Amino acid sequence: MKRILMIVGAVALAALFGAGAWLWTPAPRAFDAAAAIEAAKSYDARVIRDKWGVPHIYGARDADVAFGLAYAHAEDDWKTIEDVVLFTRGALAQVKGKDAAVTDYLVAALGANDAIARDYETKLSAEMRAMLEAYAAGLNLFCAEKKSRCAPGAAPVSPQEIVAGFAARTPFFYGLDKKLQALFEGDQSRAASLEWTRTAFLRIHKDAELGSNAMAVAPRRSSDGATRLMINSHQPFTGPVAWYEARLKSEEGLDIIGGLFPGSPLILLGATPDLGWAFTVNQPDLVDVYTLETDDPVNPARYRFDGGWKAFVRSEAKFRVKLWGPFSLPVKRAVYRTVHGPAFKTPSGWRAVAFAGDGEIRAVEQWRRMNKARDFAEWRAAMTMQAIPSFNVVFADREGRIAYFYNMAAPGRSPVHDWSAPAPGDRADLVWKGVLPFGAAPFVVDPPSGFVVNANNEPWRATSEQDSPKAEDYPAHLGVRAGSTNRGLREQELFAADDSITAEEFIHYKMDDAYSARSNLRRLIDETLSGADARAEEGLGEAMALLARWDGRANRENRAAALAISFGRNALGVLLNGEGAPIPDRRAALKKAADDLMAGFGRLDPEWGEANRLIRGNINLPLDGGPDTLRAIYSISDLSKGPGEAIAGDTHVVFVEWMPDGARRLRTIHQFGAATLDAASPHYADQAPLFASEAFKEPAMNLDALLKEATGDYRPGRR
């Protein structure tokens, strides 16, 4: 018996050691710091930090500039860039734990890295590959010099991983993740993991969606013959899709200032000396779901297609999930692909998903061509690539041209099928057939009205009513999203009423904090005030009286805005669009708003600026604006606990003017500052007071002027 126990104990001990070895996280990939330092010698970039710490990158070649940008951005925001790299590798779960496991699986299932491995050498130009290699070299130099700031295994970063960062993030802007969440409604763990990707990683909160404003006026609509462009993307204040400002200038024609995301070697929206563009999210219908009949409900090999059976293209996703200490769980999961796209086992059965940008790796190439464009013709030619699958785009240039495009990589769908429900996956006639031409989607160039605007609203209000595209000219299967926003309504009300717009008025319109009488919020309040039953509701008389006095604005001094907006958030959702409303019952929604304000502020009517705050380090400032105003400020704070903190909305804003003589004036602002993560830096929050006061700074675009105010001047790898 004793011998048996000894044998059992030995087996158990061996099993324990075996399990430990299996769970022990392997050593990170090797990083040759000396080789990275040597590789950096192939590039020569000059980084000059202006008085706000914003990097201006100079170099002889575009590749030199990309190298310098990578290094400068890493100095300010390395940990976010590192997270993006791990995301593109499908390796987040090894750092973030089980919540990121579905994200890692999706990276494999959506196939971006497979497409990059297949097409990197053939579908990206030599010029683009040179910039990508240089950008990766800049990140690797940073890690070679600052080893303690880079997680083991984060470096070396490859140029292919930079491309993957574009391919993996762009579908989130048109809502692919929401479509996938809908597939897994009966699987709470997977649906929650998809929500984690959006909220915890990308920091795109479900109640503070990606939005944006874009507006341009031609010389005929301005008071002084100037062309004006406002670039005003609404993003999270922090994270992988938060804006970072930089200026890039090479001797090969690259000369641009604007915003970019962590991991980008180029400006994503901004202005050159000759032209500029702004993006807003449009979320066209670029995803279709197909029901599949499979030969096995659990472990299928084939699916029914075109009268027969077709084999899945199968591969394997491999990743590790962090447990504790040095231990992580190795995971292997099958990946299935069909003629439509990736396939997933859902609570309702097997489904395939077709999505715009599947297999497309050229988004970064399109952005390079937009950055380098010298005129409207070159810029528009870049747009016809359609490698960037979505976004409204507003354009302006020094020649006085303005334009609006409802950009979408519209799939070639069957025009006779009803695409509002999942399509049968066995029908060959329902397979997407390429992408429709760029001109198939709504656009307007140089409208007689002299202005173009967009605030995430439908394209039928791109300019004046008579000059805008008409809905009846575009078929339903194209997938143009209908709907408006308060911001879109206010743009129309402001611009249509002013035929001679000054620079000051243009800024004032961008900073508008009013809700249109036609907005969801104002209509909710009007209907509530007109309801006799609500008026008589016990305990709400004071709240009703305060709502009746509200002037529809969200200025910081306003004493009715806190109640009105809190009521609207409860009854209509944080975006005030009627979606995801936590308390649809008006009486209950108003009572909750009133109770929250009494609990958090001791009164029903605190000034809006007391509740609406910009917080960064030791800075805590009042803000004008609110959800879905042109001065866009979003908060998800619980006002029953006191002042709220802004987390998204207006961030990096660029205002460009081209005067009649061709001279350009630039003004920019950022909600915080250039030092994204360094709380000890003087540039961690130095722009916050300007931002809160709705003021701009003027970047020094001349080298001599820049050097006079420079706070840093160095050559990465050559100091």
XYZ file of C-alpha atoms in Angstrom:
719
model
C 0.000 0.000 0.000
C 2.826 2.348 0.895
C 4.480 1.640 -2.443
C 1.224 2.367 -4.312
C 0.886 5.670 -2.484
C 4.460 6.545 -3.385
C 3.786 5.752 -7.046
C 0.561 7.791 -7.011
C 2.385 10.668 -5.340
C 5.170 10.536 -7.895
C 2.667 10.541 -10.757
C 0.787 13.462 -9.195
C 4.032 15.382 -8.700
C 5.049 14.704 -12.293
C 1.633 15.848 -13.487
C 1.962 18.998 -11.395
C 5.380 19.752 -12.841
C 4.072 18.948 -16.309
C 1.155 21.317 -15.870
C 3.507 23.985 -14.583
C 5.768 23.561 -17.591
C 2.758 23.695 -19.920
C 1.441 26.874 -18.299
C 4.815 28.549 -17.896
C 4.908 31.545 -20.234
C 7.696 31.067 -22.802
C 10.547 33.537 -22.941
C 9.695 36.606 -25.032
C 10.992 36.944 -28.569
C 14.623 37.956 -28.767
C 15.421 41.604 -29.370
C 18.870 42.604 -30.570
C 19.202 46.148 -29.285
C 22.607 46.603 -30.891
C 21.175 45.627 -34.274
C 18.305 48.090 -33.810
C 20.756 50.887 -33.027
C 22.801 49.972 -36.089
C 19.701 49.861 -38.330
C 18.735 53.340 -37.147
C 21.928 54.729 -38.675
C 20.289 54.340 -42.097
C 18.000 57.266 -41.240
C 18.531 60.905 -40.380
C 15.574 62.792 -38.939
C 15.544 66.084 -37.099
C 12.908 66.376 -34.384
C 12.163 69.929 -33.283
C 9.668 70.308 -30.451
C 7.788 73.608 -30.533
C 6.872 75.550 -27.400
C 3.944 73.195 -26.832
C 6.116 70.098 -27.187
C 4.522 69.183 -30.532
C 7.072 67.389 -32.738
C 7.967 68.875 -36.115
C 9.836 66.182 -38.037
C 12.282 67.144 -40.787
C 14.185 64.812 -43.093
C 15.626 64.549 -46.574
C 13.485 61.512 -47.403
C 9.940 60.557 -46.502
C 11.455 57.509 -44.817
C 13.624 59.716 -42.597
C 10.530 61.608 -41.477
C 8.637 58.373 -40.714
C 11.602 57.205 -38.637
C 11.665 60.450 -36.651
C 7.900 60.431 -36.142
C 8.009 56.919 -34.697
C 10.710 57.862 -32.220
C 9.061 61.136 -31.162
C 5.627 59.562 -30.741
C 7.131 56.691 -28.753
C 8.703 59.217 -26.385
C 5.243 60.613 -25.661
C 2.984 57.554 -25.897
C 4.969 54.309 -26.044
C 2.655 52.185 -23.908
C -0.308 52.917 -26.163
C 1.752 52.114 -29.259
C 2.854 48.910 -27.541
C -0.772 47.924 -26.920
C -1.554 48.521 -30.597
C 1.350 46.277 -31.603
C 0.176 43.510 -29.263
C -3.355 43.911 -30.628
C -2.189 43.487 -34.219
C -0.196 40.384 -33.268
C -3.186 38.806 -31.550
C -1.210 38.812 -28.314
C -3.211 41.095 -26.029
C -4.550 38.283 -23.837
C -1.043 37.364 -22.727
C -0.845 40.821 -21.127
C -4.481 41.784 -20.456
C -5.875 38.376 -19.495
C -9.042 36.518 -20.433
C -11.036 39.618 -21.389
C -8.792 40.012 -24.438
C -8.985 36.383 -25.587
C -11.851 36.942 -28.028
C -9.986 39.958 -29.420
C -6.928 37.811 -30.129
C -9.115 35.200 -31.797
C -10.809 37.862 -33.932
C -7.473 39.206 -35.139
C -6.768 35.743 -36.525
C -10.306 35.161 -37.805
C -10.556 38.453 -39.686
C -7.393 37.555 -41.540
C -5.502 40.853 -41.761
C -2.128 39.307 -40.995
C -2.683 36.563 -43.575
C -3.464 39.197 -46.210
C -0.372 41.195 -45.253
C 1.860 38.130 -45.491
C 0.431 37.440 -48.942
C 0.316 40.967 -50.409
C 2.861 43.162 -48.602
C 5.480 43.035 -51.357
C 3.061 43.334 -54.273
C 0.260 45.684 -53.188
C 2.271 48.328 -51.349
C 4.596 50.625 -53.264
C 8.339 50.621 -52.690
C 7.965 54.138 -51.270
C 5.369 52.971 -48.761
C 7.404 49.948 -47.718
C 10.425 52.188 -47.177
C 8.391 54.427 -44.852
C 7.030 51.428 -42.957
C 10.495 49.964 -42.496
C 11.754 53.331 -41.294
C 8.858 53.752 -38.876
C 9.478 50.295 -37.403
C 13.169 51.169 -37.094
C 12.254 54.289 -35.124
C 10.158 52.290 -32.658
C 12.885 49.679 -32.311
C 15.515 52.354 -31.682
C 13.350 53.743 -28.903
C 13.143 50.317 -27.243
C 16.868 49.759 -27.710
C 17.602 53.011 -25.896
C 14.754 52.856 -23.356
C 14.630 49.163 -22.517
C 12.923 49.687 -19.173
C 9.937 51.376 -20.835
C 9.251 48.553 -23.302
C 7.688 45.272 -22.214
C 9.761 42.149 -22.898
C 8.886 40.881 -26.360
C 7.291 44.116 -27.568
C 10.268 44.781 -29.815
C 11.301 44.213 -32.491
C 8.329 45.726 -34.278
C 8.026 44.801 -37.950
C 6.755 46.984 -40.805
C 4.048 44.386 -41.450
C 2.726 44.948 -37.923
C 2.338 48.653 -38.669
C 0.166 47.773 -41.676
C -1.847 45.396 -39.498
C -2.598 48.263 -37.133
C -4.463 50.009 -39.936
C -6.238 46.885 -41.183
C -7.328 45.793 -37.695
C -8.709 49.148 -36.503
C -10.536 50.555 -39.537
C -13.533 48.132 -39.367
C -14.382 49.462 -35.896
C -15.152 52.865 -37.418
C -18.021 51.518 -39.500
C -19.304 49.176 -36.789
C -18.105 45.651 -37.641
C -17.724 44.892 -33.941
C -21.384 45.777 -33.311
C -22.486 43.368 -36.029
C -20.380 40.628 -34.461
C -21.802 41.404 -31.022
C -25.296 40.982 -32.439
C -24.337 37.494 -33.664
C -23.438 36.454 -30.127
C -26.424 37.914 -28.272
C -27.055 34.547 -26.640
C -23.409 34.109 -25.646
C -22.796 36.659 -22.920
C -19.095 35.927 -22.454
C -18.207 36.430 -26.108
C -20.462 39.476 -26.454
C -18.844 40.962 -23.342
C -15.376 40.308 -24.738
C -16.252 42.167 -27.924
C -17.511 45.055 -25.805
C -14.199 44.955 -23.897
C -12.309 45.420 -27.170
C -14.292 48.546 -27.908
C -14.490 50.099 -24.449
C -11.492 48.953 -22.414
C -8.942 48.686 -25.221
C -9.980 51.163 -27.925
C -11.774 53.249 -25.249
C -14.707 53.839 -27.561
C -17.432 53.743 -24.951
C -20.830 52.541 -26.126
C -22.294 55.746 -24.683
C -19.741 58.097 -26.258
C -19.558 56.976 -29.840
C -17.106 58.114 -32.451
C -18.504 61.260 -34.028
C -17.046 64.387 -35.620
C -17.710 67.728 -37.268
C -16.339 68.890 -40.597
C -17.083 72.173 -42.317
C -15.706 74.198 -45.209
C -16.613 77.451 -46.925
C -15.524 78.612 -50.366
C -14.436 82.185 -51.152
C -17.945 83.036 -52.400
C -19.361 82.284 -48.929
C -16.667 84.003 -46.850
C -16.531 87.667 -45.925
C -13.008 88.206 -47.250
C -12.631 85.748 -50.127
C -10.842 83.161 -47.982
C -11.341 79.402 -48.115
C -11.891 77.937 -44.659
C -11.757 74.368 -43.349
C -12.483 73.047 -39.853
C -11.098 69.603 -39.021
C -12.853 68.436 -35.866
C -12.857 64.691 -35.288
C -14.460 63.451 -32.058
C -12.442 60.687 -30.449
C -11.721 59.271 -26.991
C -9.349 61.513 -25.031
C -6.909 58.624 -24.495
C -6.098 55.236 -25.991
C -5.324 53.649 -29.380
C -7.694 55.911 -31.342
C -6.888 59.196 -29.585
C -5.303 61.963 -31.647
C -1.633 62.953 -31.534
C -0.492 66.126 -33.295
C 2.626 66.268 -35.481
C 4.079 68.154 -38.426
C 5.958 66.208 -41.132
C 8.283 67.759 -43.742
C 10.668 66.076 -46.165
C 12.615 67.153 -49.227
C 10.565 64.647 -51.251
C 7.364 66.673 -51.044
C 5.870 65.549 -47.742
C 4.672 68.662 -45.895
C 1.652 68.273 -43.633
C 0.394 68.961 -40.127
C -2.478 67.219 -38.397
C -3.525 64.278 -36.288
C -2.572 60.624 -36.230
C -3.224 57.562 -34.097
C -0.586 55.598 -32.170
C 1.218 53.374 -34.664
C 0.632 55.547 -37.740
C 3.588 56.674 -39.892
C 1.464 59.345 -41.592
C -1.029 62.105 -40.858
C -4.589 60.765 -40.993
C -6.350 64.121 -41.226
C -4.838 67.551 -41.562
C -3.543 70.152 -43.986
C -0.682 70.647 -46.416
C 0.268 74.069 -47.821
C -2.139 73.358 -50.691
C -5.079 71.375 -49.323
C -6.677 69.716 -46.330
C -9.355 67.234 -45.367
C -11.514 66.240 -42.420
C -13.190 62.928 -41.621
C -16.406 62.139 -39.805
C -17.743 58.656 -39.111
C -20.561 57.667 -41.478
C -21.119 53.969 -40.620
C -22.543 52.811 -43.958
C -23.869 49.267 -44.224
C -20.645 47.455 -45.063
C -21.357 44.131 -43.324
C -23.608 41.259 -44.375
C -24.300 38.067 -42.442
C -24.993 34.698 -44.091
C -26.611 31.602 -42.581
C -24.662 28.412 -43.228
C -25.725 24.793 -43.454
C -22.767 22.681 -42.316
C -21.999 18.968 -42.405
C -21.437 18.935 -38.638
C -22.877 21.397 -36.100
C -19.816 21.317 -33.826
C -16.732 20.554 -35.899
C -17.683 21.095 -39.531
C -15.471 20.503 -42.532
C -17.867 21.691 -45.240
C -20.760 24.057 -45.831
C -23.534 23.969 -48.405
C -22.832 26.204 -51.419
C -24.114 26.484 -54.978
C -25.882 23.139 -55.047
C -23.059 21.167 -53.433
C -20.674 21.071 -50.503
C -17.633 23.332 -50.218
C -14.752 22.836 -47.810
C -14.051 25.494 -45.211
C -10.613 27.034 -45.450
C -9.361 26.154 -41.994
C -6.460 27.501 -39.993
C -5.624 27.809 -36.319
C -5.475 30.760 -33.965
C -2.803 30.327 -31.305
C -2.432 32.657 -28.366
C -1.838 32.628 -24.631
C -4.086 33.969 -21.876
C -2.467 35.482 -18.793
C -3.285 33.658 -15.540
C -1.038 34.839 -12.724
C 2.646 35.483 -12.231
C 4.681 33.677 -14.896
C 1.784 31.432 -15.926
C -0.447 31.715 -18.983
C -2.827 29.315 -20.655
C -1.960 28.253 -24.225
C -5.049 28.360 -26.436
C -5.669 26.897 -29.883
C -8.889 27.571 -31.731
C -9.948 26.662 -35.251
C -10.523 29.522 -37.679
C -13.059 28.986 -40.464
C -13.326 30.920 -43.718
C -15.899 30.775 -46.528
C -16.380 32.426 -49.919
C -18.214 35.179 -48.037
C -15.652 35.739 -45.307
C -14.880 34.367 -41.833
C -17.393 31.985 -40.237
C -18.386 31.682 -36.582
C -20.402 29.246 -34.501
C -23.090 31.353 -32.830
C -26.006 30.525 -30.500
C -28.215 30.526 -33.626
C -25.966 28.282 -35.700
C -23.090 28.834 -38.090
C -22.830 32.279 -39.679
C -20.443 33.778 -42.228
C -19.630 37.478 -42.285
C -18.748 39.573 -45.326
C -17.204 42.928 -44.434
C -15.642 45.829 -46.298
C -11.877 45.820 -46.209
C -11.583 42.051 -45.879
C -8.142 41.276 -47.292
C -7.456 44.969 -47.988
C -4.024 46.137 -46.803
C -3.602 49.364 -48.793
C -5.235 51.856 -46.406
C -1.810 53.084 -45.330
C -0.860 53.458 -49.013
C -3.948 55.550 -49.672
C -3.112 57.793 -46.737
C 0.441 58.210 -48.080
C -0.929 59.363 -51.428
C -3.338 61.757 -49.707
C -0.464 63.163 -47.620
C 1.612 63.708 -50.772
C -1.164 65.059 -53.020
C -0.397 68.468 -54.506
C -3.876 69.320 -55.755
C -7.485 68.162 -55.804
C -6.961 65.856 -58.789
C -4.144 63.934 -57.066
C -6.016 63.815 -53.783
C -9.201 62.556 -55.427
C -7.204 59.937 -57.339
C -5.937 58.663 -53.983
C -9.509 58.467 -52.699
C -10.538 56.306 -55.653
C -8.336 53.527 -54.253
C -11.162 52.919 -51.728
C -8.734 51.160 -49.400
C -10.107 53.300 -46.559
C -13.549 51.686 -46.370
C -15.649 54.420 -44.761
C -15.876 58.033 -43.454
C -17.527 61.199 -44.641
C -14.821 63.448 -46.047
C -14.810 67.234 -46.327
C -12.090 68.754 -48.528
C -10.810 72.283 -49.192
C -7.799 73.744 -50.981
C -5.957 76.983 -51.644
C -7.620 77.306 -55.064
C -10.975 77.797 -53.361
C -12.352 74.351 -54.114
C -14.489 72.598 -51.520
C -16.041 69.134 -51.648
C -17.898 66.503 -49.662
C -17.704 62.733 -50.225
C -19.701 59.957 -48.599
C -16.734 57.614 -48.782
C -17.631 53.927 -48.687
C -16.148 50.769 -50.156
C -19.649 49.762 -51.224
C -19.894 46.032 -51.973
C -21.314 44.765 -55.229
C -24.489 43.312 -53.736
C -27.398 41.772 -55.580
C -29.850 44.661 -56.089
C -32.909 42.398 -55.905
C -32.220 40.697 -52.572
C -33.503 42.031 -49.238
C -30.291 42.515 -47.230
C -32.024 43.586 -44.019
C -31.817 40.016 -42.651
C -29.112 37.319 -42.837
C -28.765 35.996 -46.375
C -28.699 32.296 -47.305
C -25.037 31.351 -47.505
C -25.542 28.637 -50.117
C -26.507 31.023 -52.930
C -23.682 31.939 -55.290
C -25.619 34.943 -56.625
C -25.442 36.572 -53.179
C -21.647 36.529 -52.937
C -20.277 40.086 -52.987
C -18.840 40.979 -56.371
C -16.037 43.442 -55.792
C -16.404 47.091 -54.797
C -18.543 49.666 -56.576
C -16.738 52.653 -58.140
C -15.884 55.622 -55.932
C -18.412 57.807 -57.746
C -21.298 55.464 -56.932
C -21.676 57.000 -53.451
C -23.047 60.505 -52.779
C -20.738 63.495 -53.202
C -20.783 67.174 -54.080
C -17.942 69.296 -55.475
C -17.974 73.101 -55.494
C -21.677 73.564 -54.724
C -23.113 76.964 -55.715
C -24.072 77.459 -52.048
C -20.382 77.804 -51.201
C -20.340 75.567 -48.117
C -20.166 71.877 -47.224
C -20.729 70.430 -43.757
C -21.096 67.095 -42.034
C -21.641 66.034 -38.439
C -22.274 62.296 -38.823
C -25.566 63.058 -40.521
C -26.869 61.694 -43.801
C -25.339 63.020 -47.051
C -28.625 64.574 -48.155
C -27.692 67.565 -45.986
C -24.119 68.052 -47.176
C -24.811 71.642 -48.192
C -27.911 73.664 -49.076
C -31.050 71.667 -49.803
C -30.950 72.412 -53.521
C -27.250 71.533 -53.888
C -27.094 68.376 -51.729
C -27.219 64.834 -53.161
C -30.745 63.423 -53.331
C -31.701 60.194 -51.570
C -33.862 59.036 -54.458
C -30.797 58.910 -56.719
C -29.182 56.112 -54.684
C -30.499 52.536 -54.329
C -31.204 51.043 -50.910
C -28.739 48.176 -51.421
C -25.900 50.716 -51.619
C -26.088 50.945 -47.825
C -26.055 54.698 -47.173
C -26.987 55.292 -43.531
C -29.907 57.641 -42.982
C -30.415 59.862 -39.973
C -29.346 63.174 -38.527
C -27.771 64.626 -35.410
C -28.270 67.821 -33.475
C -24.859 68.870 -34.749
C -25.962 68.315 -38.329
C -29.116 70.342 -37.772
C -27.177 73.189 -36.178
C -24.603 73.258 -39.004
C -27.426 73.704 -41.484
C -29.122 76.384 -39.389
C -25.916 78.359 -38.895
C -24.294 78.109 -42.314
C -27.460 78.418 -44.397
C -28.348 81.666 -42.625
C -24.987 83.391 -43.206
C -23.829 84.206 -46.736
C -20.706 86.115 -45.656
C -18.871 84.115 -42.999
C -15.935 85.673 -41.158
C -13.147 83.717 -39.479
C -14.590 84.594 -36.081
C -18.046 83.397 -37.098
C -16.593 80.184 -38.501
C -14.956 79.448 -35.136
C -18.126 80.475 -33.294
C -20.179 78.041 -35.362
C -17.767 75.226 -34.571
C -18.006 76.055 -30.859
C -21.811 76.307 -30.912
C -23.318 74.826 -27.734
C -27.007 74.959 -28.657
C -29.574 72.252 -29.271
C -31.768 72.783 -32.318
C -35.505 73.122 -31.748
C -35.737 70.065 -34.041
C -33.288 67.995 -31.974
C -34.293 64.892 -30.049
C -33.545 66.587 -26.732
C -35.589 69.719 -27.361
C -38.515 67.689 -28.692
C -38.364 65.413 -25.639
C -38.533 68.402 -23.317
C -41.295 70.116 -25.295
C -43.401 66.952 -25.243
C -42.727 66.462 -21.538
C -43.719 70.027 -20.690
C -46.904 69.733 -22.711
C -47.976 66.560 -20.911
C -50.471 67.409 -18.197
C -49.870 64.115 -16.433
C -46.167 64.789 -16.085
C -46.771 68.377 -14.954
C -48.935 67.168 -12.111
C -46.486 64.481 -11.037
C -45.696 64.885 -7.342
C -42.210 66.182 -6.621
C -41.410 67.207 -10.196
C -42.924 70.679 -10.243
C -39.618 72.444 -9.609
C -37.850 70.305 -12.202
C -40.574 71.001 -14.769
C -40.333 74.730 -14.113
C -36.561 74.638 -14.579
C -36.902 72.763 -17.876
C -39.417 75.361 -19.038
C -36.827 78.099 -18.439
C -34.030 76.330 -20.333
C -32.879 78.208 -23.433
C -31.557 75.101 -25.200
C -27.870 75.869 -24.655
C -25.042 74.047 -22.892
C -22.885 77.026 -21.942
C -20.969 76.676 -18.696
C -23.002 79.327 -16.837
C -26.320 77.721 -17.730
C -28.313 76.634 -14.667
C -30.877 74.494 -16.468
C -28.545 72.563 -18.793
C -27.478 69.997 -16.177
C -31.070 68.919 -15.569
C -32.025 69.027 -19.258
C -29.017 67.018 -20.435
C -29.175 64.544 -17.556
C -32.873 64.017 -18.289
C -32.058 63.518 -21.961
C -29.301 61.025 -21.208
C -31.714 58.976 -19.112
C -34.622 59.069 -21.568
C -32.732 59.047 -24.892
C -29.326 57.527 -24.131
C -26.040 59.372 -23.715
C -25.903 60.205 -27.420
C -29.430 61.648 -27.184
C -30.421 59.589 -30.219
C -33.023 57.320 -28.626
C -30.735 54.279 -28.631
C -29.804 52.476 -25.426
C -31.934 54.679 -23.194
C -31.555 53.431 -19.596
C -34.922 54.885 -18.453
C -37.359 55.232 -21.389
C -40.207 56.324 -19.088
C -40.093 60.128 -19.104
C -41.357 60.656 -15.583
C -38.873 58.188 -14.151
C -36.065 59.633 -16.284
C -36.739 63.166 -15.080
C -37.054 62.084 -11.457
C -33.727 60.229 -11.683
C -32.049 63.308 -13.180
C -33.434 65.536 -10.428
C -32.468 63.082 -7.681
C -28.942 62.732 -9.065
C -28.364 66.475 -9.127
C -29.680 66.895 -5.588
C -27.409 64.084 -4.388
C -24.333 65.278 -6.258
C -24.672 69.059 -6.008
C -27.300 69.743 -3.353
C -29.456 71.617 -5.845
C -31.391 71.102 -9.079
C -29.665 73.929 -10.903
C -25.870 73.774 -10.616
C -24.070 75.678 -13.328
C -23.365 73.353 -16.239
C -19.661 74.123 -15.942
C -19.726 72.746 -12.404
C -20.926 69.393 -13.743
C -19.071 69.396 -17.087
C -15.325 69.231 -16.384
C -12.002 68.790 -18.162
C -9.731 66.907 -15.755
C -6.053 66.207 -16.375
C -3.530 65.843 -13.580
C -4.000 68.830 -11.288
C -6.080 70.709 -13.868
C -9.846 70.730 -13.379
C -11.692 73.195 -15.610
C -15.308 73.934 -16.581
C -16.388 73.294 -20.158
C -19.078 74.550 -22.483
C -20.802 72.073 -24.767
C -22.312 68.677 -24.266
C -23.357 65.489 -25.996
C -24.214 66.113 -29.661
C -23.505 69.842 -29.643
C -21.010 71.212 -32.168
C -18.833 71.961 -29.150
C -18.881 68.231 -28.468
C -18.178 67.029 -24.936
C -19.094 63.528 -23.773
C -19.078 62.210 -20.224
C -20.394 58.984 -18.732
C -19.987 60.139 -15.152
C -22.664 59.543 -12.532
C -23.766 63.047 -11.540
C -25.193 61.744 -8.261
C -21.545 61.587 -7.175
C -20.748 65.137 -8.218
C -19.002 66.737 -11.202
C -18.570 64.693 -14.372
C -15.344 64.142 -16.294
C -15.185 64.563 -20.069
C -13.776 61.463 -21.779
C -14.433 62.061 -25.482
C -15.603 64.532 -28.086
C -13.627 67.560 -29.245
C -9.957 66.654 -29.091
C -7.390 67.717 -31.694
C -8.944 70.476 -33.819
C -7.353 72.100 -36.886
C -8.612 75.352 -38.421
C -7.125 76.191 -41.837
C -7.576 79.325 -43.931
C -6.263 80.042 -47.414
C -6.424 83.757 -48.138
C -7.127 85.178 -51.628
C -3.381 85.609 -52.225
C -2.763 81.914 -51.404
C -1.269 82.550 -47.962
C -2.239 79.964 -45.369
C -3.074 80.499 -41.714
C -3.188 77.510 -39.366
C -4.610 77.208 -35.879
C -4.720 74.013 -33.832
C -5.578 72.806 -30.350
C -5.446 69.555 -28.372
C -7.512 68.755 -25.301
C -4.443 67.922 -23.188
C -0.990 68.262 -24.731
C 1.757 66.467 -26.615
C 3.056 64.397 -23.676
C 0.301 61.809 -23.744
C 1.470 59.628 -20.844
C 4.193 61.608 -19.059
C 2.483 63.354 -16.157
C 5.793 64.981 -15.181
C 6.161 66.722 -18.549
C 5.262 70.414 -18.879
C 3.343 69.346 -22.006
C 1.112 66.826 -20.239
C -1.729 69.326 -19.883
C -0.397 72.673 -21.084
C -3.021 72.998 -23.833
C -5.938 72.165 -21.517
C -6.601 75.783 -20.399
C -6.653 76.929 -24.038
C -8.959 74.060 -24.958
C -11.325 74.819 -22.087
C -11.499 78.488 -23.106
C -12.196 77.504 -26.745
C -8.977 79.138 -27.948
C -6.400 77.959 -30.487
C -2.619 78.040 -30.766
C -0.769 78.911 -33.976
C 1.976 76.412 -34.871
C 5.254 77.847 -36.129
C 5.430 76.516 -39.692
C 8.577 78.445 -40.650
C 11.851 76.825 -39.547
C 13.390 80.059 -38.259
C 10.300 80.865 -36.197
C 10.159 77.290 -34.943
C 13.775 77.346 -33.761
C 13.186 80.548 -31.805
C 10.559 78.829 -29.637
C 11.887 75.258 -29.712
C 11.876 73.252 -26.493
C 13.826 70.396 -28.069
C 16.006 69.853 -31.147
C 17.614 66.464 -31.713
C 18.364 63.676 -34.173
C 17.227 60.237 -32.922
C 20.080 57.765 -32.961
C 22.631 60.502 -33.599
C 22.628 62.389 -30.316
